[in-house]
C-alpha cells in the first residue's frame, strides 16, 4: 500500500484488523509504503482490504494498492508487526495535525496523567514536519530527541494496541517539554497558561510559541489592543487571523456552511475565510474587508488557553514586517521585544517553520490560498501517466514561493516559503529544500525555473543545476499557472489543450512585456497566447505595485491619450480622484513614458484593479501589499449582489478599457454609489472575459476553461466566471488543493517539465 501510510498508526491498525479477522501474516514499512504479507484465501483478502479502506486512521491516506502472490517461505504462527528498523520511516513525512478528540479528552480529564498538559499527542495527531530534522523519522531525528521517555510513556510507545504506539513525539508532564512564561524582566511565576490568557484579556500582546512558529495574540474584541499590535508590528492594513474556542464561537462572527465547519475541525485546521456577520469584533482586525479568517485551537496548548478566554483572539505570525515568522526562542525574545509584552514559550524546538494555512470557500468548494501547516508535505497524486516521467525539481516564483519535487506520479510541494526578497526567507528556502531532498531521498534529473532571470528562486535553481551538472528549463509564468491546475485536477501528461484564463499580478511574459491578463491555449507541452488585455505602462516600475494612483494615470493615458487628465477634468470636474491626479508629477511621468525609462508594459489584471480602486478613492496613494485594494473592491461589490449593470467592453484582443473608463467616470460624475460601480466593474470583467473565452473556444473546439492566477482569489469574480462560462456549455476548472496564486507555480513548472520528458509514447 502506498500513500500516507507511515507515521500515522497504519501498521498497528492493520495488526488490529488482521488479528480481529483471525488472519496470520505480518506487516512492515518499506521504502515505498507498507507491505502486508498474508496467508489467506482471496475472499479474506478482499474483506481485509475493504476494512482497511473503510476504517482508515484519521491521518492516513491510501493512494494505491497492489497485490501479488507471495513466494517467501515463512511459517507464520500469528499476525505480527515486523519492526523494520525500530518503526522508522524510510522516506517522507506526514503533515502536522491538530489535536485529536481522544487527546483533547485526556487533557481535560482531571484523572488523566496528561490533564492540562500542553504537549499531549498520539499517532493520530500532533507535530510531524515541524519537529523533523531528517529521516529515518524516529524520535532521535526530531526535536524530541532531548526528552527521554518516562517508563509510562515508553510502555505506551511499545504497545501495538496503544494509541501512542510508535508515536515519536509522545510525551507527558513527567518527561516531556515544559512551558514557561517570560516577561521583559525574565520568567514569571505561576501557571503560564492562565497568566498568559489573563494578560490577553487585560489587553496585552502575548507571543505564543505555536506549532510552526511564534504567534502574536491579542484580544480580538479590544480595539486598542489590536491597534497597538498593528502599530508595533508595522502592519497597518493586512487582515489579521483570529482563533476561537469552538465552532459556536466562530459562528457568532461569520457565516459558516458545512464545508467551512468540516475544514475548521479537520486535522489540517486551517484558517478559513468566511463572510462576516458584522458582529462586534474590533474593526481593526480586518479593516474594509467583509471576510474574517478564523481557525480553531490546533494544539493542546491553544486548547488549554481557551479555558480562560471568552472571546476570540487575534493570532498572527510573530515577525517583524516582511520577515518570516520567528521560530527560535532566543530570537523570539530579541526580535519580538518591541512588540510583545509576554512570551508563552517552551523547550521543544521548532525545526521547520510552518505558517498557518488559509482556505476560502468558492461556490461551495474549498480553495486553498496558502498551503502550509497541516497540508505540507503531503504528496499530491498526479495522473498515473506521470509514472514514466524523470524526477524534476521546480523552484517556483519569488512571491508566495514554494518548491516542488516531482517523482513518478507524486508531486511533493513544500510549505509556503514566503516572499524571496528577504534573506531569512531565502535561507529558509535553501534549508528546507535540503531537508525535503533528504526526506524523500530525492535526486532531480531536471530543474525547472521561472523565465524571470533575476528571481532569487531562478538563480538558485541555476546554481543547483550547475553544481549537480543538470539542465534547467525555464517555464513561462502563466503557462505554469495553468499547468498547476491541470496537475492539481489529475490531467494526463498528454492531455489535450485547454483554454486558460490567467488573471494575475505580474509575471514575465513570453515576449518583452510583463503579462497578467492572458488567454492561453495550453497543454503541459506548450501554450499559445490567443488573447490578452491591453498592456499598460507601470509608471516607475515596481513603485506602481504599491501606489495605485500610478496605475490610474497609466490607464487613463492608455484610454484617452497624453492629455487625458486635463481633458477629463473639463468634462468630469467633480471627480475627486481626477483632481488629486492633477497634483501628481504628470510632466515627469509623461517624459519617462516618452523616453521609455522605467515604464515597463504590463497586461496586468492586478494593476487594472489598482487603477479602478484609485479612481474610486480606495487606496489612492499607497497600499501595503499586492491585492489589498482588489479585496476592498470585491467587498464593496458584494454589498450589492443584485446589481446587474455592466460597462460594454468590446470583445477583441487586446482587450481595451476605454469603454470601462467611460462608464466608471460617468458614474462617478453622477455620484453613483461606489459599491454599485464596484459591482458593475466586476460584472464587466466577467462579461468580457466570458465572451472572449466563448469566441476562442467555439473556434478551437475546446470545451474546458481553466481559471487561475492571483486575481482569481477574488471569489466574486471567480464565481461569476464559473457561472457565465457554465451557462455557455463550457466546463470550468480551478485549483483545489493548491492555490490559484503563485504558491502553485512550482507544481506547474514541475508538471510541464515532467510531461515534456515522459518516456511514454504519445499519439
Ligand atoms: Zn491524539
Ligand atoms: Zn512521560
Ligand atoms: Fe502569478
XYZ file of C-alpha atoms and ligand atoms in Angstrom:
766
model
C 0.000 0.000 0.000
C 1.272 3.427 -0.922
C 0.134 6.830 0.220
C 0.291 8.401 3.666
C 0.756 5.122 5.486
C 3.842 5.706 7.623
C 3.951 7.511 10.955
C 0.161 7.585 11.170
C -0.529 4.386 13.118
C -1.130 2.375 9.975
C 0.743 -0.829 10.920
C -0.978 -1.204 14.319
C -4.252 -0.523 12.521
C -3.535 -3.353 10.061
C -2.449 -5.511 13.015
C -5.746 -4.910 14.828
C -7.893 -5.547 11.749
C -5.955 -8.676 10.707
C -5.965 -10.067 14.239
C -9.654 -9.369 14.542
C -10.230 -11.369 11.355
C -8.066 -14.213 12.656
C -5.569 -13.859 9.806
C -1.905 -14.803 10.050
C 0.997 -12.961 8.441
C 2.929 -9.749 9.029
C 3.006 -6.026 8.276
C 6.069 -3.843 7.781
C 7.230 -0.490 6.413
C 9.429 -0.359 3.363
C 10.868 2.464 1.277
C 7.646 2.922 -0.680
C 4.931 2.386 1.867
C 3.545 -0.515 3.846
C 3.812 -4.204 2.943
C 1.261 -6.692 4.259
C 2.087 -10.407 3.907
C -0.851 -12.718 4.426
C -1.634 -16.383 4.379
C -5.307 -16.344 3.364
C -7.973 -17.064 0.795
C -8.959 -14.411 -1.815
C -12.303 -13.534 -0.150
C -10.486 -12.935 3.159
C -8.025 -10.660 1.364
C -10.846 -8.725 -0.274
C -12.584 -8.285 3.049
C -9.395 -7.144 4.759
C -8.705 -4.564 2.048
C -12.251 -3.297 2.253
C -12.000 -2.882 6.020
C -8.626 -1.130 5.723
C -10.124 1.389 3.314
C -13.226 1.883 5.387
C -11.779 2.287 8.893
C -8.553 4.025 7.901
C -6.814 6.041 10.688
C -7.533 9.770 10.555
C -4.149 10.895 9.208
C -3.620 8.042 6.754
C -4.374 8.069 3.045
C -4.185 5.046 0.732
C -3.220 6.064 -2.782
C -2.582 2.711 -4.425
C -2.860 -0.963 -3.504
C -1.013 -3.672 -5.383
C -1.479 -7.360 -4.635
C 0.597 -10.292 -5.816
C 1.308 -13.896 -4.791
C 3.991 -14.142 -2.131
C 6.841 -16.545 -2.779
C 8.598 -16.389 0.594
C 8.555 -19.463 2.809
C 7.989 -18.033 6.301
C 5.796 -20.111 8.569
C 3.702 -17.572 10.447
C 2.015 -18.528 13.698
C 0.037 -15.319 14.143
C -0.158 -11.802 12.737
C 2.680 -9.508 13.807
C 4.217 -6.131 13.178
C 7.746 -6.598 11.869
C 9.949 -3.824 13.218
C 11.683 -2.562 10.111
C 14.445 -0.584 11.814
C 12.543 0.177 15.013
C 9.491 1.699 13.395
C 11.482 4.035 11.221
C 10.015 5.623 8.158
C 12.068 5.060 5.060
C 11.006 8.124 3.131
C 8.671 11.027 3.549
C 6.877 12.508 6.469
C 3.246 13.373 7.124
C 1.950 16.873 7.830
C 1.425 18.167 11.369
C -2.091 17.508 12.617
C -4.396 19.276 15.035
C -5.051 17.646 18.421
C -7.449 14.688 18.097
C -10.593 14.218 20.164
C -9.019 11.448 22.267
C -6.054 13.606 23.252
C -8.421 16.502 23.907
C -10.333 14.266 26.296
C -7.037 13.329 28.003
C -6.034 16.917 28.749
C -9.497 17.797 30.048
C -9.791 14.804 32.359
C -8.558 15.568 35.911
C -7.920 11.839 36.465
C -5.678 11.539 33.399
C -1.930 11.837 33.809
C -1.901 14.334 30.925
C -4.537 16.610 32.495
C -3.731 20.174 31.440
C -0.617 19.105 29.554
C 0.112 21.299 26.518
C 2.208 18.790 24.529
C -0.138 15.819 24.505
C -0.211 13.916 21.210
C -0.654 10.443 19.721
C -0.315 8.632 16.381
C -3.499 10.356 15.255
C -2.358 13.890 15.979
C 0.447 16.233 16.871
C 3.650 17.632 15.411
C 5.450 15.971 12.468
C 7.169 18.095 9.816
C 7.580 20.980 12.262
C 9.880 18.907 14.510
C 11.653 16.733 11.917
C 15.346 17.188 11.169
C 15.961 14.140 8.984
C 14.791 10.681 8.080
C 14.534 7.959 9.183
C 11.709 9.545 11.151
C 12.081 8.482 14.734
C 12.418 10.350 17.980
C 16.174 10.719 17.593
C 15.857 12.731 14.384
C 13.246 15.113 15.765
C 13.452 17.931 18.266
C 12.012 15.449 20.819
C 15.431 13.746 20.886
C 16.480 15.545 24.060
C 13.417 14.328 26.002
C 13.837 10.796 27.281
C 10.523 8.995 27.617
C 9.490 8.014 31.145
C 8.506 4.397 31.850
C 4.794 5.093 31.404
C 5.282 6.811 28.044
C 7.717 4.123 26.883
C 5.170 1.409 27.702
C 2.582 3.177 25.518
C 5.138 3.608 22.761
C 5.942 -0.121 22.768
C 2.374 -1.411 22.889
C 0.810 -2.049 19.447
C -2.648 -1.836 20.959
C -1.983 1.639 22.368
C -2.918 4.855 20.571
C 0.636 6.037 21.209
C 2.390 3.006 19.705
C 5.460 4.433 17.946
C 4.182 7.991 18.360
C 7.600 9.625 18.106
C 6.696 12.901 19.889
C 4.975 11.014 22.745
C 5.326 12.977 25.980
C 3.782 13.640 29.379
C 4.264 16.196 32.166
C 6.960 13.959 33.727
C 9.209 13.539 30.709
C 8.154 15.975 28.003
C 8.557 19.648 27.067
C 7.723 22.323 29.631
C 6.103 25.715 29.335
C 7.464 28.973 30.656
C 6.015 32.421 30.726
C 8.607 35.129 30.207
C 8.149 38.847 30.712
C 10.518 41.644 29.822
C 12.265 41.080 33.190
C 12.579 37.313 32.864
C 10.489 34.264 33.842
C 7.135 34.854 35.523
C 5.992 32.661 38.458
C 2.626 30.901 38.327
C 0.526 28.932 35.829
C 1.887 30.090 32.442
C -1.297 29.369 30.506
C -3.680 31.046 32.957
C -1.409 34.066 33.287
C -0.926 34.413 29.531
C -4.686 34.249 28.993
C -5.253 36.815 31.735
C -2.724 39.132 30.097
C -4.528 38.834 26.754
C -7.844 39.625 28.447
C -6.177 42.661 30.016
C -5.209 43.985 26.573
C -1.599 42.820 26.487
C 0.225 41.342 23.492
C 1.451 37.809 24.131
C 3.899 35.944 21.918
C 2.944 32.256 21.854
C 5.197 29.508 20.592
C 2.815 27.704 18.247
C 3.385 24.574 16.229
C 5.227 26.080 13.271
C 6.384 29.403 14.664
C 5.801 32.138 17.198
C 2.438 33.848 17.033
C 1.255 37.135 18.462
C -2.016 37.071 20.367
C -4.300 39.894 21.462
C -7.942 40.136 22.440
C -9.778 40.403 19.101
C -12.576 42.369 20.734
C -10.280 45.064 22.081
C -9.717 47.838 19.533
C -6.932 49.474 21.488
C -5.021 46.198 21.791
C -5.397 45.401 18.094
C -4.324 48.935 17.169
C -1.302 48.609 19.420
C -0.377 45.307 17.794
C -0.715 46.847 14.344
C 1.427 49.837 15.171
C 4.123 47.818 16.957
C 4.206 45.256 14.169
C 4.212 47.958 11.459
C 1.296 46.245 9.784
C -1.340 48.909 9.215
C -3.734 47.190 6.846
C -3.329 43.474 6.194
C -6.207 41.493 7.720
C -5.351 39.581 10.908
C -6.426 35.999 11.501
C -8.369 35.032 14.604
C -8.691 31.914 16.726
C -11.859 30.995 18.569
C -12.577 28.321 21.164
C -15.056 26.283 19.148
C -17.409 26.357 16.169
C -20.119 28.083 18.172
C -17.780 30.946 18.965
C -16.695 31.258 15.310
C -20.330 31.201 14.190
C -21.072 34.296 16.272
C -18.925 36.361 13.920
C -19.048 34.707 10.477
C -21.437 32.628 8.380
C -20.372 29.013 8.173
C -21.571 26.350 5.774
C -20.861 22.621 6.117
C -17.673 22.835 4.073
C -16.337 25.565 6.346
C -17.255 23.663 9.522
C -15.557 20.494 8.262
C -12.425 22.397 7.333
C -12.209 24.185 10.671
C -12.485 20.872 12.519
C -10.228 18.889 10.186
C -6.783 17.643 11.282
C -5.335 20.344 8.982
C -7.188 23.013 10.984
C -6.558 25.877 8.545
C -7.625 29.483 8.768
C -10.983 29.602 6.973
C -12.081 32.859 5.370
C -15.792 33.361 5.812
C -18.289 36.177 5.367
C -18.508 38.414 8.381
C -21.867 38.786 10.127
C -20.957 42.289 11.167
C -20.765 41.260 14.838
C -18.598 43.339 17.087
C -15.022 42.231 16.851
C -12.608 45.142 16.831
C -12.917 46.721 13.349
C -9.121 46.956 13.228
C -8.917 43.158 12.836
C -9.783 43.322 9.125
C -10.380 46.903 8.011
C -12.529 47.340 4.874
C -12.980 43.590 4.474
C -16.193 41.616 4.530
C -14.478 38.335 5.351
C -12.757 37.234 8.516
C -10.192 34.475 8.864
C -10.844 32.072 11.738
C -9.158 28.918 12.941
C -9.837 26.611 15.854
C -7.206 25.766 18.506
C -4.939 23.273 16.762
C -2.567 22.370 19.602
C -3.274 21.283 23.189
C -1.607 24.499 24.299
C -4.099 26.648 22.381
C -6.947 24.452 23.632
C -5.883 24.979 27.221
C -5.618 28.745 26.761
C -9.211 28.922 25.661
C -10.342 27.546 29.016
C -9.647 31.069 30.230
C -10.831 33.115 27.228
C -14.417 34.125 26.476
C -13.937 35.627 23.065
C -11.710 35.205 20.003
C -8.109 36.280 19.924
C -6.159 37.707 17.045
C -3.423 35.216 16.303
C -0.949 36.464 13.747
C 2.551 35.425 12.815
C 5.272 36.609 15.170
C 7.623 38.535 12.968
C 8.847 41.963 12.036
C 7.112 43.114 8.862
C 8.455 41.393 5.738
C 10.475 38.899 7.780
C 9.427 35.281 8.180
C 7.790 34.077 11.383
C 10.286 33.620 14.235
C 10.785 30.010 15.344
C 13.702 30.203 17.772
C 13.326 31.039 21.489
C 16.256 33.457 21.722
C 15.242 35.202 18.506
C 11.677 35.481 19.714
C 12.848 37.293 22.830
C 15.074 39.688 20.918
C 13.158 40.257 17.685
C 9.728 40.487 19.238
C 10.944 42.606 22.179
C 9.420 45.746 20.691
C 6.091 44.022 20.043
C 5.221 41.511 22.776
C 4.601 42.135 26.482
C 4.895 38.463 27.428
C 6.199 35.244 25.878
C 4.468 31.904 26.377
C 7.252 29.627 25.304
C 8.665 26.133 25.776
C 11.697 23.927 25.270
C 10.659 21.865 22.236
C 12.420 23.312 19.186
C 10.564 24.182 16.005
C 12.756 22.714 13.287
C 10.720 23.743 10.257
C 8.768 26.963 10.064
C 5.157 26.432 9.020
C 2.750 29.290 8.584
C -0.925 28.722 9.197
C -2.700 27.545 6.065
C -5.527 29.636 4.605
C -8.581 28.345 2.760
C -11.637 30.103 1.351
C -14.863 28.674 0.012
C -15.905 29.449 -3.551
C -19.145 28.035 -4.934
C -19.303 25.605 -2.027
C -15.816 24.235 -2.688
C -12.683 24.759 -0.629
C -9.989 26.771 -2.383
C -6.549 26.772 -0.782
C -4.939 30.202 -0.602
C -1.867 29.367 1.458
C -0.750 25.766 1.814
C 1.455 25.197 4.830
C 0.730 23.754 8.309
C -1.409 20.637 8.122
C -1.119 20.218 4.348
C 2.591 20.193 3.507
C 4.400 17.987 2.697
C 1.613 15.511 1.843
C 2.370 14.252 -1.675
C -0.149 15.058 -4.373
C -1.001 12.124 -6.591
C -0.670 13.052 -10.262
C -2.226 11.227 -13.190
C -0.646 7.739 -13.467
C 0.784 8.756 -16.843
C 3.413 10.732 -14.939
C 4.926 7.471 -13.686
C 7.171 7.486 -16.725
C 8.481 10.985 -16.011
C 12.009 11.808 -14.850
C 12.383 13.393 -11.415
C 12.038 17.151 -11.561
C 12.897 19.851 -9.065
C 10.927 23.070 -9.614
C 11.879 26.195 -7.682
C 8.722 28.273 -8.124
C 8.444 32.055 -8.310
C 9.627 34.765 -5.922
C 6.302 35.756 -4.365
C 4.427 33.237 -2.217
C 7.204 30.834 -3.072
C 7.030 27.074 -2.796
C 9.252 24.462 -4.408
C 8.195 21.111 -5.798
C 9.813 17.692 -6.008
C 8.151 15.585 -8.699
C 8.981 11.910 -8.636
C 6.947 9.455 -10.656
C 3.317 10.369 -10.215
C 3.927 12.045 -6.860
C 4.331 15.807 -6.571
C 5.623 16.985 -3.225
C 5.067 20.712 -2.864
C 6.810 22.452 0.022
C 5.003 24.528 2.586
C 4.535 28.224 1.715
C 8.011 29.727 1.968
C 7.068 33.373 1.534
C 8.425 36.282 -0.465
C 12.011 35.887 -1.529
C 13.228 39.457 -1.152
C 14.097 38.691 2.453
C 17.431 36.977 3.289
C 15.859 34.860 6.058
C 13.206 33.592 3.662
C 15.967 32.777 1.195
C 17.810 30.846 3.895
C 14.611 29.005 4.783
C 14.202 28.053 1.127
C 17.732 26.632 0.938
C 17.454 24.725 4.233
C 14.007 23.328 3.526
C 14.963 22.235 0.041
C 17.911 20.356 1.530
C 15.636 18.719 4.122
C 12.965 17.725 1.595
C 15.551 16.175 -0.679
C 16.765 14.098 2.243
C 13.255 13.229 3.454
C 12.239 11.923 0.066
C 15.631 10.554 -0.961
C 15.254 12.804 -3.988
C 17.766 13.423 -6.747
C 16.491 15.552 -9.612
C 17.274 14.834 -13.239
C 15.901 18.163 -14.418
C 15.370 21.569 -12.840
C 12.546 23.947 -13.699
C 12.768 27.698 -13.125
C 10.678 30.765 -13.967
C 11.586 32.770 -17.072
C 12.372 35.758 -14.855
C 16.186 35.689 -14.767
C 16.537 37.856 -11.653
C 14.291 35.900 -9.314
C 16.174 34.513 -6.333
C 14.468 31.192 -6.999
C 15.598 31.182 -10.642
C 19.200 31.989 -9.724
C 19.191 29.344 -7.004
C 17.780 26.776 -9.426
C 20.529 27.552 -11.918
C 23.195 27.308 -9.190
C 21.950 23.875 -8.134
C 21.914 22.791 -11.770
C 25.492 23.967 -12.232
C 26.667 22.188 -9.065
C 24.956 18.954 -9.976
C 25.617 19.113 -13.674
C 21.940 19.212 -14.633
C 19.901 21.015 -17.216
C 17.483 23.796 -16.310
C 14.447 24.705 -18.336
C 12.609 27.941 -17.847
C 8.835 27.888 -17.833
C 6.605 30.829 -18.700
C 4.868 32.026 -15.537
C 1.275 31.900 -16.747
C 1.750 28.614 -18.552
C 2.879 27.278 -15.162
C -0.284 28.715 -13.546
C -2.457 26.707 -15.955
C -0.343 23.559 -15.678
C -0.645 23.735 -11.891
C -4.424 23.469 -12.172
C -4.125 20.613 -14.674
C -1.763 18.783 -12.308
C -3.968 19.545 -9.316
C -7.007 18.163 -11.130
C -5.388 14.960 -12.351
C -4.879 15.625 -16.074
C -2.739 13.175 -18.056
C 0.684 14.339 -19.244
C -0.521 14.118 -22.851
C -3.928 15.735 -22.222
C -5.352 17.899 -24.991
C -5.026 21.669 -24.719
C -7.460 23.683 -22.625
C -8.174 27.395 -22.646
C -6.561 29.020 -19.622
C -7.736 32.415 -18.427
C -4.930 33.686 -16.229
C -5.750 36.836 -14.299
C -2.671 37.734 -12.352
C -0.481 40.422 -10.903
C 2.763 40.278 -12.800
C 4.803 37.555 -14.442
C 7.481 37.649 -17.094
C 5.758 37.196 -20.417
C 6.757 35.182 -23.440
C 7.595 38.448 -25.225
C 9.317 41.570 -23.953
C 6.350 42.673 -21.852
C 5.051 41.628 -18.460
C 1.892 39.526 -18.534
C -1.056 39.137 -16.203
C -4.314 39.123 -18.191
C -3.873 36.199 -20.544
C -5.870 33.774 -22.641
C -3.592 30.864 -23.394
C -4.417 27.664 -25.245
C -2.267 25.388 -23.183
C -1.363 21.792 -22.506
C 1.518 20.609 -20.357
C 3.622 20.598 -23.514
C 3.086 24.044 -24.961
C 0.991 27.170 -24.981
C -0.234 29.743 -27.453
C -1.237 33.260 -26.433
C -4.548 33.769 -28.217
C -5.768 36.900 -26.471
C -4.807 39.247 -23.684
C -5.709 42.514 -22.065
C -4.085 45.697 -23.246
C -0.549 46.225 -21.929
C -0.328 49.439 -19.911
C 2.824 51.072 -18.539
C 3.911 50.523 -14.966
C 4.868 54.140 -14.299
C 8.009 53.967 -12.190
C 8.340 50.194 -12.451
C 7.958 48.492 -9.074
C 6.589 51.684 -7.495
C 3.414 51.057 -9.463
C 2.795 47.912 -7.431
C 2.268 49.810 -4.200
C 0.980 53.202 -5.456
C -2.383 52.664 -7.150
C -2.622 56.262 -8.446
C 0.250 55.499 -10.855
C -1.894 52.809 -12.479
C -4.821 55.209 -12.697
C -2.653 57.678 -14.624
C -1.267 54.976 -16.906
C -4.714 53.599 -17.635
C -6.257 56.997 -18.345
C -3.383 57.808 -20.692
C -3.771 54.450 -22.422
C -7.511 55.052 -22.834
C -7.598 58.751 -23.707
C -4.103 59.825 -24.743
C -1.422 62.024 -23.137
C -3.746 64.971 -22.443
C -6.243 62.736 -20.706
C -6.210 64.229 -17.248
C -6.695 67.929 -18.066
C -9.201 66.944 -20.782
C -11.167 64.709 -18.448
C -11.205 67.384 -15.762
C -13.138 69.736 -18.039
C -15.733 67.030 -18.560
C -15.710 65.393 -15.116
C -14.694 68.234 -12.830
C -16.460 66.739 -9.824
C -14.371 63.580 -9.559
C -12.069 63.875 -6.547
C -9.521 61.333 -7.750
C -9.061 63.212 -11.040
C -8.315 66.400 -9.129
C -5.799 64.564 -6.998
C -4.110 63.143 -10.067
C -3.588 66.648 -11.335
C -1.274 67.251 -8.363
C 0.971 64.350 -9.301
C 4.228 64.851 -11.271
C 2.471 64.185 -14.565
C 5.043 66.014 -16.684
C 7.909 63.907 -15.353
C 5.914 60.721 -15.733
C 4.997 61.662 -19.304
C 8.676 62.223 -20.107
C 9.587 58.862 -18.598
C 6.919 57.243 -20.713
C 8.062 59.022 -23.850
C 11.688 58.032 -23.301
C 10.885 54.544 -22.095
C 12.605 54.971 -18.726
C 11.354 52.600 -16.037
C 7.931 52.198 -17.592
C 7.670 48.511 -18.500
C 4.459 47.433 -20.223
C 2.247 45.003 -18.358
C -1.046 43.373 -19.321
C -1.765 43.007 -15.615
C -5.275 42.471 -14.309
C -3.998 43.179 -10.794
C -2.887 46.673 -11.808
C -6.239 47.287 -13.540
C -7.936 46.628 -10.185
C -5.495 49.068 -8.574
C -6.298 51.726 -11.181
C -10.058 51.336 -10.740
C -9.748 51.376 -6.949
C -7.651 54.549 -7.083
C -10.275 56.284 -9.206
C -12.891 55.293 -6.648
C -10.684 56.840 -3.977
C -9.756 53.479 -2.442
C -6.085 53.174 -1.526
C -5.344 56.086 -3.860
C -1.865 56.899 -2.556
C -0.312 53.697 -1.294
C -1.140 50.132 -0.384
C 0.790 47.851 1.945
C 0.548 44.654 -0.055
C -0.359 43.423 -3.509
C -4.058 42.771 -3.884
C -5.077 44.976 -0.954
C -7.457 47.248 -2.851
C -8.703 44.383 -5.012
C -10.188 42.689 -1.939
C -11.695 46.021 -0.872
C -13.310 46.426 -4.305
C -14.623 42.879 -4.058
C -16.037 43.547 -0.585
C -17.780 46.704 -1.873
C -19.237 44.877 -4.871
C -20.512 42.082 -2.661
C -22.718 44.541 -0.786
C -24.977 44.780 -3.872
C -25.333 41.254 -5.254
C -28.397 42.226 -7.291
C -26.666 44.911 -9.331
C -26.606 43.604 -12.911
C -25.264 46.635 -14.743
C -22.049 46.404 -16.738
C -19.947 48.652 -18.951
C -19.952 47.442 -22.583
C -16.367 46.451 -23.335
C -15.631 45.407 -26.937
C -14.652 41.762 -27.401
C -11.359 41.881 -29.264
C -7.735 41.395 -28.442
C -6.032 43.192 -26.892
C -8.976 43.946 -24.619
C -9.061 47.737 -24.232
C -10.626 49.502 -21.313
C -11.791 52.849 -22.768
C -15.461 51.876 -22.534
C -14.895 50.722 -18.952
C -13.409 54.092 -18.052
C -16.180 55.976 -19.880
C -18.658 54.105 -17.722
C -16.818 54.477 -14.434
C -16.093 58.201 -14.942
C -19.692 58.798 -15.984
C -20.970 57.002 -12.894
C -18.548 58.863 -10.615
C -19.638 62.183 -12.086
C -23.255 61.251 -11.329
C -22.233 60.376 -7.742
C -23.303 56.778 -8.206
C -22.652 54.735 -5.067
C -19.177 53.251 -5.050
C -20.469 49.765 -4.300
C -22.613 49.902 -7.429
C -19.628 50.965 -9.513
C -17.542 48.196 -7.951
C -20.255 45.662 -8.786
C -20.536 46.940 -12.369
C -16.757 46.688 -12.702
C -16.832 43.028 -11.622
C -19.789 42.352 -13.935
C -17.954 43.980 -16.835
C -14.829 41.903 -16.332
C -16.836 38.707 -16.028
C -18.774 39.545 -19.201
C -15.821 40.470 -21.369
C -13.729 37.512 -20.231
C -16.643 35.110 -20.667
C -17.441 36.415 -24.133
C -13.798 36.292 -25.155
C -13.482 32.722 -23.896
C -16.618 31.724 -25.786
C -15.284 33.196 -29.021
C -11.949 31.386 -28.650
C -13.413 28.037 -27.642
C -16.008 27.976 -30.407
C -13.246 28.473 -32.975
C -10.946 25.858 -31.479
C -13.400 23.174 -30.365
C -12.130 23.328 -26.785
C -14.645 22.747 -24.035
C -12.541 23.172 -20.900
C -11.574 26.519 -19.408
C -9.031 26.747 -16.592
C -9.336 29.765 -14.310
C -6.187 30.724 -12.423
C -3.778 33.467 -11.377
C -3.686 35.535 -8.199
C -6.699 37.679 -9.190
C -8.851 34.510 -9.169
C -8.654 34.625 -5.381
C -11.425 37.150 -5.896
C -14.277 34.771 -5.117
C -16.906 37.090 -6.595
C -15.192 37.302 -9.980
C -14.391 33.597 -9.970
C -18.000 32.665 -9.211
C -19.255 34.939 -11.990
C -16.830 33.350 -14.463
C -17.774 29.816 -13.406
C -21.427 30.676 -13.844
C -21.131 32.604 -17.105
C -18.921 30.026 -18.797
C -21.008 27.156 -17.450
C -24.142 28.665 -18.999
C -22.370 28.638 -22.349
C -21.757 24.906 -22.016
C -18.103 25.186 -21.080
C -16.518 23.205 -18.266
C -14.612 25.410 -15.859
C -11.791 24.228 -13.639
C -9.882 25.947 -10.923
C -7.277 24.828 -8.395
C -8.429 22.933 -5.305
C -5.621 21.533 -3.226
C -3.159 24.148 -4.366
C -3.522 27.907 -4.527
C -4.557 29.746 -7.690
C -1.813 32.211 -6.812
C 1.949 31.869 -7.201
C 2.053 29.241 -4.443
C 1.319 26.664 -7.154
C 3.826 27.881 -9.741
C 6.369 25.249 -8.677
C 3.808 22.472 -9.208
C 3.012 23.799 -12.679
C 6.682 24.133 -13.602
C 7.431 20.597 -12.454
C 4.447 19.087 -14.258
C 5.345 20.830 -17.520
C 8.905 19.546 -17.478
C 7.855 16.080 -16.385
C 5.208 15.818 -19.108
C 7.603 17.016 -21.782
C 10.082 14.355 -20.758
C 7.721 11.449 -20.204
C 9.099 8.393 -21.950
C 5.657 7.057 -22.872
C 4.593 7.062 -26.499
C 2.228 9.807 -27.440
C -0.165 9.818 -30.327
Zn -4.158 12.396 19.617
Zn 6.253 10.515 30.019
Fe 1.398 34.677 -10.867
